[in-house]
Amino acid sequence: MFTADFETVNCEEDCRVWAWAVCDIETLEHTVGKDISEFIKYILKRGSEKYYFHNLKFDGNFICSYLLNNGWTQSFEEVLNKKEFKTTISDKGQFYAIKLCWTNKKGKKFYIEILDSLKLIPFRVEKIAEDFGLPIAKGKIDYNAYRPVGYEMTADEKEYIVHDVEIMARALKIFFNDGLTGMTIGANALKFYKNMIGGRTFRKTISCSIL
């Protein structure tokens, strides 16, 4: 499992990804790149993995747009085929997941899940670093600086995006080690409550409430 983040050009006429980073939640190893095409190639090459963006509603729009403009088909079927993807988006536009189907060299299907860590930890990255007492902090960059196609990140910009994904990786690792692996904070709260009172008591409580 990985955390991921995009940095994008802050201009309506040229809105695109100019940098991306992923961080392995277990090892905290980083990979960085320049554009969304490179990011998609990277995740397809790795195979079946999960990637957590913090606020998928933003980053997910770039992913869906890229896929639809590069030969992928959005599917509403349960079973996906190669170069098909499906989304879980609420009627209010909240992104929960994007699932991609690809095949390896032997033609075997695999699936990539892109999820929203904001649904698990609903706070800003800066606050998460502080509240979790992490050894790194969120940095700052000039979001409005001009960055042409093929732009090479400065050392400060690379550190900024790497810190963002590592902060979320460290926080999610704490969650996952505690067994909080649901898609949302609500799902994790329900799981915690069921474990606390016991499955039998929970089922009895639900049965009584229905009656």
PDB file of C-alpha atoms in Angstrom:
ATOM      1  CA  MET A   1       0.000   0.000   0.000  1.00  0.00           C
ATOM      2  CA  PHE A   2       1.140   3.511  -0.832  1.00  0.00           C
ATOM      3  CA  THR A   3       0.222   7.123  -0.245  1.00  0.00           C
ATOM      4  CA  ALA A   4       0.277   9.420  -3.268  1.00  0.00           C
ATOM      5  CA  ASP A   5       0.029  13.104  -4.105  1.00  0.00           C
ATOM      6  CA  PHE A   6      -0.098  15.390  -7.145  1.00  0.00           C
ATOM      7  CA  GLU A   7       1.152  18.942  -7.468  1.00  0.00           C
ATOM      8  CA  THR A   8      -0.722  20.826 -10.176  1.00  0.00           C
ATOM      9  CA  VAL A   9      -0.405  24.046 -12.139  1.00  0.00           C
ATOM     10  CA  ASN A  10      -2.617  26.686 -10.544  1.00  0.00           C
ATOM     11  CA  CYS A  11      -4.028  28.028 -13.840  1.00  0.00           C
ATOM     12  CA  GLU A  12      -7.401  27.310 -15.477  1.00  0.00           C
ATOM     13  CA  GLU A  13      -5.931  27.521 -18.987  1.00  0.00           C
ATOM     14  CA  ASP A  14      -3.103  25.074 -18.215  1.00  0.00           C
ATOM     15  CA  CYS A  15      -4.281  22.906 -15.337  1.00  0.00           C
ATOM     16  CA  ARG A  16      -2.068  19.796 -15.235  1.00  0.00           C
ATOM     17  CA  VAL A  17       0.079  17.687 -12.943  1.00  0.00           C
ATOM     18  CA  TRP A  18       3.690  18.922 -12.784  1.00  0.00           C
ATOM     19  CA  ALA A  19       4.874  16.596 -10.011  1.00  0.00           C
ATOM     20  CA  TRP A  20       3.787  13.430  -8.238  1.00  0.00           C
ATOM     21  CA  ALA A  21       5.085  11.286  -5.425  1.00  0.00           C
ATOM     22  CA  VAL A  22       4.250   7.972  -3.799  1.00  0.00           C
ATOM     23  CA  CYS A  23       5.406   6.567  -0.470  1.00  0.00           C
ATOM     24  CA  ASP A  24       5.394   2.929   0.586  1.00  0.00           C
ATOM     25  CA  ILE A  25       3.363   2.804   3.813  1.00  0.00           C
ATOM     26  CA  GLU A  26       5.445  -0.033   5.207  1.00  0.00           C
ATOM     27  CA  THR A  27       8.990   0.988   4.239  1.00  0.00           C
ATOM     28  CA  LEU A  28       8.512   4.776   3.743  1.00  0.00           C
ATOM     29  CA  GLU A  29      10.469   4.563   0.476  1.00  0.00           C
ATOM     30  CA  HIS A  30       9.630   7.333  -2.008  1.00  0.00           C
ATOM     31  CA  THR A  31       9.268   7.624  -5.761  1.00  0.00           C
ATOM     32  CA  VAL A  32       8.732  10.967  -7.510  1.00  0.00           C
ATOM     33  CA  GLY A  33       7.890  11.929 -11.070  1.00  0.00           C
ATOM     34  CA  LYS A  34       6.891  14.786 -13.374  1.00  0.00           C
ATOM     35  CA  ASP A  35       3.488  14.233 -14.938  1.00  0.00           C
ATOM     36  CA  ILE A  36       0.333  12.141 -14.724  1.00  0.00           C
ATOM     37  CA  SER A  37       1.253   9.956 -17.699  1.00  0.00           C
ATOM     38  CA  GLU A  38       4.386   8.870 -15.850  1.00  0.00           C
ATOM     39  CA  PHE A  39       2.345   8.222 -12.710  1.00  0.00           C
ATOM     40  CA  ILE A  40      -0.158   5.981 -14.506  1.00  0.00           C
ATOM     41  CA  LYS A  41       2.662   4.012 -16.164  1.00  0.00           C
ATOM     42  CA  TYR A  42       4.283   3.588 -12.745  1.00  0.00           C
ATOM     43  CA  ILE A  43       1.215   2.150 -11.018  1.00  0.00           C
ATOM     44  CA  LEU A  44       0.373  -0.144 -13.952  1.00  0.00           C
ATOM     45  CA  LYS A  45       3.908  -1.528 -13.913  1.00  0.00           C
ATOM     46  CA  ARG A  46       3.734  -2.353 -10.191  1.00  0.00           C
ATOM     47  CA  GLY A  47       0.599  -4.523 -10.388  1.00  0.00           C
ATOM     48  CA  SER A  48      -2.123  -4.914  -7.755  1.00  0.00           C
ATOM     49  CA  GLU A  49      -1.604  -2.163  -5.184  1.00  0.00           C
ATOM     50  CA  LYS A  50      -3.594   0.388  -3.182  1.00  0.00           C
ATOM     51  CA  TYR A  51      -2.854   4.116  -3.348  1.00  0.00           C
ATOM     52  CA  TYR A  52      -4.231   6.674  -0.895  1.00  0.00           C
ATOM     53  CA  PHE A  53      -4.587  10.313  -1.956  1.00  0.00           C
ATOM     54  CA  HIS A  54      -5.486  12.875   0.702  1.00  0.00           C
ATOM     55  CA  ASN A  55      -8.582  14.459  -0.868  1.00  0.00           C
ATOM     56  CA  LEU A  56      -9.275  12.155  -3.803  1.00  0.00           C
ATOM     57  CA  LYS A  57     -12.012  14.514  -5.007  1.00  0.00           C
ATOM     58  CA  PHE A  58      -9.228  16.794  -6.273  1.00  0.00           C
ATOM     59  CA  ASP A  59      -6.605  14.325  -7.511  1.00  0.00           C
ATOM     60  CA  GLY A  60      -9.220  11.853  -8.763  1.00  0.00           C
ATOM     61  CA  ASN A  61     -10.491  14.347 -11.329  1.00  0.00           C
ATOM     62  CA  PHE A  62      -7.040  14.436 -12.940  1.00  0.00           C
ATOM     63  CA  ILE A  63      -6.867  10.625 -12.944  1.00  0.00           C
ATOM     64  CA  CYS A  64     -10.322  10.135 -14.477  1.00  0.00           C
ATOM     65  CA  SER A  65      -9.692  12.835 -17.082  1.00  0.00           C
ATOM     66  CA  TYR A  66      -6.404  11.243 -18.094  1.00  0.00           C
ATOM     67  CA  LEU A  67      -7.915   7.765 -18.369  1.00  0.00           C
ATOM     68  CA  LEU A  68     -10.887   8.919 -20.456  1.00  0.00           C
ATOM     69  CA  ASN A  69      -8.573  10.804 -22.821  1.00  0.00           C
ATOM     70  CA  ASN A  70      -6.139   7.917 -23.238  1.00  0.00           C
ATOM     71  CA  GLY A  71      -8.200   4.952 -24.377  1.00  0.00           C
ATOM     72  CA  TRP A  72      -9.712   3.821 -21.088  1.00  0.00           C
ATOM     73  CA  THR A  73     -13.414   3.132 -20.627  1.00  0.00           C
ATOM     74  CA  GLN A  74     -15.451   3.852 -17.534  1.00  0.00           C
ATOM     75  CA  SER A  75     -17.462   0.772 -16.593  1.00  0.00           C
ATOM     76  CA  PHE A  76     -20.490   0.329 -14.365  1.00  0.00           C
ATOM     77  CA  GLU A  77     -20.249  -3.472 -14.352  1.00  0.00           C
ATOM     78  CA  GLU A  78     -19.065  -5.530 -11.393  1.00  0.00           C
ATOM     79  CA  VAL A  79     -16.359  -7.302 -13.442  1.00  0.00           C
ATOM     80  CA  LEU A  80     -13.791  -5.090 -15.153  1.00  0.00           C
ATOM     81  CA  ASN A  81     -11.765  -5.861 -18.265  1.00  0.00           C
ATOM     82  CA  LYS A  82      -8.392  -4.516 -19.370  1.00  0.00           C
ATOM     83  CA  LYS A  83      -8.307  -0.694 -19.712  1.00  0.00           C
ATOM     84  CA  GLU A  84     -11.589  -0.319 -17.852  1.00  0.00           C
ATOM     85  CA  PHE A  85     -12.076   1.573 -14.620  1.00  0.00           C
ATOM     86  CA  LYS A  86     -14.928   2.210 -12.231  1.00  0.00           C
ATOM     87  CA  THR A  87     -15.516   4.906  -9.664  1.00  0.00           C
ATOM     88  CA  THR A  88     -17.289   5.124  -6.333  1.00  0.00           C
ATOM     89  CA  ILE A  89     -18.586   8.696  -6.134  1.00  0.00           C
ATOM     90  CA  SER A  90     -21.524   9.905  -4.051  1.00  0.00           C
ATOM     91  CA  ASP A  91     -24.422  11.924  -5.446  1.00  0.00           C
ATOM     92  CA  LYS A  92     -22.787  14.951  -3.782  1.00  0.00           C
ATOM     93  CA  GLY A  93     -19.551  14.447  -5.705  1.00  0.00           C
ATOM     94  CA  GLN A  94     -17.531  12.848  -2.917  1.00  0.00           C
ATOM     95  CA  PHE A  95     -14.858  10.488  -4.306  1.00  0.00           C
ATOM     96  CA  TYR A  96     -14.394   7.256  -2.370  1.00  0.00           C
ATOM     97  CA  ALA A  97     -12.498   5.015  -4.791  1.00  0.00           C
ATOM     98  CA  ILE A  98     -11.252   4.505  -8.332  1.00  0.00           C
ATOM     99  CA  LYS A  99     -10.522   0.958  -9.472  1.00  0.00           C
ATOM    100  CA  LEU A 100      -8.445   0.174 -12.572  1.00  0.00           C
ATOM    101  CA  CYS A 101      -8.091  -3.127 -14.421  1.00  0.00           C
ATOM    102  CA  TRP A 102      -4.924  -4.000 -16.332  1.00  0.00           C
ATOM    103  CA  THR A 103      -3.124  -7.195 -17.389  1.00  0.00           C
ATOM    104  CA  ASN A 104       0.412  -8.437 -16.893  1.00  0.00           C
ATOM    105  CA  LYS A 105       2.671  -9.798 -19.638  1.00  0.00           C
ATOM    106  CA  LYS A 106       0.970 -13.188 -19.388  1.00  0.00           C
ATOM    107  CA  GLY A 107      -2.459 -11.653 -19.860  1.00  0.00           C
ATOM    108  CA  LYS A 108      -3.600 -12.130 -16.264  1.00  0.00           C
ATOM    109  CA  LYS A 109      -5.828  -9.390 -14.889  1.00  0.00           C
ATOM    110  CA  PHE A 110      -4.874  -7.324 -11.892  1.00  0.00           C
ATOM    111  CA  TYR A 111      -6.568  -4.417 -10.168  1.00  0.00           C
ATOM    112  CA  ILE A 112      -5.341  -1.123  -8.769  1.00  0.00           C
ATOM    113  CA  GLU A 113      -7.375   0.657  -6.102  1.00  0.00           C
ATOM    114  CA  ILE A 114      -7.092   4.394  -5.532  1.00  0.00           C
ATOM    115  CA  LEU A 115      -8.654   5.513  -2.248  1.00  0.00           C
ATOM    116  CA  ASP A 116      -9.139   8.655  -0.155  1.00  0.00           C
ATOM    117  CA  SER A 117      -7.195   8.948   3.103  1.00  0.00           C
ATOM    118  CA  LEU A 118      -9.238  12.062   3.929  1.00  0.00           C
ATOM    119  CA  LYS A 119     -12.191   9.712   4.530  1.00  0.00           C
ATOM    120  CA  LEU A 120     -10.080   7.958   7.167  1.00  0.00           C
ATOM    121  CA  ILE A 121      -8.326  10.930   8.762  1.00  0.00           C
ATOM    122  CA  PRO A 122     -10.423  14.053   8.056  1.00  0.00           C
ATOM    123  CA  PHE A 123      -7.798  16.679   8.848  1.00  0.00           C
ATOM    124  CA  ARG A 124      -5.231  18.746   6.961  1.00  0.00           C
ATOM    125  CA  VAL A 125      -1.832  17.144   6.401  1.00  0.00           C
ATOM    126  CA  GLU A 126      -0.184  19.827   8.530  1.00  0.00           C
ATOM    127  CA  LYS A 127      -2.490  19.078  11.475  1.00  0.00           C
ATOM    128  CA  ILE A 128      -2.025  15.321  11.094  1.00  0.00           C
ATOM    129  CA  ALA A 129       1.754  15.704  11.367  1.00  0.00           C
ATOM    130  CA  GLU A 130       1.324  17.746  14.530  1.00  0.00           C
ATOM    131  CA  ASP A 131      -1.395  15.651  16.191  1.00  0.00           C
ATOM    132  CA  PHE A 132       0.362  12.342  15.503  1.00  0.00           C
ATOM    133  CA  GLY A 133       3.669  13.737  16.792  1.00  0.00           C
ATOM    134  CA  LEU A 134       5.472  12.776  13.590  1.00  0.00           C
ATOM    135  CA  PRO A 135       9.195  13.497  13.127  1.00  0.00           C
ATOM    136  CA  ILE A 136       8.570  15.484   9.910  1.00  0.00           C
ATOM    137  CA  ALA A 137       6.396  18.499   9.174  1.00  0.00           C
ATOM    138  CA  LYS A 138       4.551  19.794   6.129  1.00  0.00           C
ATOM    139  CA  GLY A 139       6.570  22.326   4.155  1.00  0.00           C
ATOM    140  CA  LYS A 140       5.674  25.253   1.914  1.00  0.00           C
ATOM    141  CA  ILE A 141       6.125  26.062  -1.781  1.00  0.00           C
ATOM    142  CA  ASP A 142       4.947  28.762  -4.160  1.00  0.00           C
ATOM    143  CA  TYR A 143       1.813  27.244  -5.711  1.00  0.00           C
ATOM    144  CA  ASN A 144       1.552  30.018  -8.296  1.00  0.00           C
ATOM    145  CA  ALA A 145       5.085  29.818  -9.695  1.00  0.00           C
ATOM    146  CA  TYR A 146       5.383  29.202 -13.440  1.00  0.00           C
ATOM    147  CA  ARG A 147       6.221  25.568 -14.163  1.00  0.00           C
ATOM    148  CA  PRO A 148       6.281  24.645 -17.875  1.00  0.00           C
ATOM    149  CA  VAL A 149       5.764  21.153 -19.298  1.00  0.00           C
ATOM    150  CA  GLY A 150       8.755  18.993 -18.366  1.00  0.00           C
ATOM    151  CA  TYR A 151       9.603  21.198 -15.401  1.00  0.00           C
ATOM    152  CA  GLU A 152      12.341  19.829 -13.119  1.00  0.00           C
ATOM    153  CA  MET A 153      11.560  20.059  -9.412  1.00  0.00           C
ATOM    154  CA  THR A 154      13.882  21.993  -7.150  1.00  0.00           C
ATOM    155  CA  ALA A 155      15.261  20.283  -4.057  1.00  0.00           C
ATOM    156  CA  ASP A 156      12.815  22.234  -1.880  1.00  0.00           C
ATOM    157  CA  GLU A 157       9.840  21.241  -4.044  1.00  0.00           C
ATOM    158  CA  LYS A 158      10.866  17.596  -3.969  1.00  0.00           C
ATOM    159  CA  GLU A 159      11.209  17.714  -0.193  1.00  0.00           C
ATOM    160  CA  TYR A 160       7.762  19.322   0.040  1.00  0.00           C
ATOM    161  CA  ILE A 161       5.894  16.632  -1.898  1.00  0.00           C
ATOM    162  CA  VAL A 162       7.919  13.815  -0.304  1.00  0.00           C
ATOM    163  CA  HIS A 163       7.034  15.108   3.164  1.00  0.00           C
ATOM    164  CA  ASP A 164       3.338  15.228   2.237  1.00  0.00           C
ATOM    165  CA  VAL A 165       3.183  11.569   1.206  1.00  0.00           C
ATOM    166  CA  GLU A 166       5.415  10.425   4.074  1.00  0.00           C
ATOM    167  CA  ILE A 167       3.293  12.198   6.679  1.00  0.00           C
ATOM    168  CA  MET A 168       0.203  10.389   5.419  1.00  0.00           C
ATOM    169  CA  ALA A 169       2.079   7.091   5.130  1.00  0.00           C
ATOM    170  CA  ARG A 170       3.220   7.305   8.752  1.00  0.00           C
ATOM    171  CA  ALA A 171      -0.289   8.203   9.946  1.00  0.00           C
ATOM    172  CA  LEU A 172      -1.995   5.456   7.937  1.00  0.00           C
ATOM    173  CA  LYS A 173       0.529   2.901   9.155  1.00  0.00           C
ATOM    174  CA  ILE A 174      -0.557   3.679  12.721  1.00  0.00           C
ATOM    175  CA  PHE A 175      -4.200   3.234  11.708  1.00  0.00           C
ATOM    176  CA  PHE A 176      -3.607  -0.026   9.862  1.00  0.00           C
ATOM    177  CA  ASN A 177      -1.462  -1.494  12.651  1.00  0.00           C
ATOM    178  CA  ASP A 178      -4.434  -0.885  14.961  1.00  0.00           C
ATOM    179  CA  GLY A 179      -6.696  -2.835  12.591  1.00  0.00           C
ATOM    180  CA  LEU A 180      -8.476   0.283  11.284  1.00  0.00           C
ATOM    181  CA  THR A 181      -8.514  -0.781   7.641  1.00  0.00           C
ATOM    182  CA  GLY A 182     -12.016   0.287   6.557  1.00  0.00           C
ATOM    183  CA  MET A 183     -12.588   2.700   3.672  1.00  0.00           C
ATOM    184  CA  THR A 184     -13.996   5.444   5.915  1.00  0.00           C
ATOM    185  CA  ILE A 185     -13.745   6.659   9.498  1.00  0.00           C
ATOM    186  CA  GLY A 186     -17.357   5.544   9.976  1.00  0.00           C
ATOM    187  CA  ALA A 187     -16.565   1.981   8.894  1.00  0.00           C
ATOM    188  CA  ASN A 188     -13.632   1.891  11.303  1.00  0.00           C
ATOM    189  CA  ALA A 189     -15.756   3.267  14.152  1.00  0.00           C
ATOM    190  CA  LEU A 190     -18.364   0.570  13.563  1.00  0.00           C
ATOM    191  CA  LYS A 191     -15.689  -2.145  13.472  1.00  0.00           C
ATOM    192  CA  PHE A 192     -14.143  -0.832  16.692  1.00  0.00           C
ATOM    193  CA  TYR A 193     -17.567  -0.772  18.400  1.00  0.00           C
ATOM    194  CA  LYS A 194     -18.409  -4.320  17.298  1.00  0.00           C
ATOM    195  CA  ASN A 195     -15.062  -5.578  18.579  1.00  0.00           C
ATOM    196  CA  MET A 196     -15.551  -3.713  21.846  1.00  0.00           C
ATOM    197  CA  ILE A 197     -18.991  -5.134  22.697  1.00  0.00           C
ATOM    198  CA  GLY A 198     -18.635  -8.458  20.883  1.00  0.00           C
ATOM    199  CA  GLY A 199     -20.316  -9.732  17.731  1.00  0.00           C
ATOM    200  CA  ARG A 200     -23.124 -11.543  19.532  1.00  0.00           C
ATOM    201  CA  THR A 201     -24.095  -8.492  21.617  1.00  0.00           C
ATOM    202  CA  PHE A 202     -23.922  -6.291  18.507  1.00  0.00           C
ATOM    203  CA  ARG A 203     -26.272  -8.587  16.579  1.00  0.00           C
ATOM    204  CA  LYS A 204     -28.714  -8.629  19.488  1.00  0.00           C
ATOM    205  CA  THR A 205     -28.599  -4.837  19.677  1.00  0.00           C
ATOM    206  CA  ILE A 206     -29.332  -4.521  15.963  1.00  0.00           C
ATOM    207  CA  SER A 207     -32.167  -7.044  16.176  1.00  0.00           C
ATOM    208  CA  CYS A 208     -33.781  -5.160  19.074  1.00  0.00           C
ATOM    209  CA  SER A 209     -33.494  -1.815  17.297  1.00  0.00           C
ATOM    210  CA  ILE A 210     -35.191  -3.242  14.200  1.00  0.00           C
ATOM    211  CA  LEU A 211     -38.033  -4.638  16.306  1.00  0.00           C
TER     212      LEU A 211
END
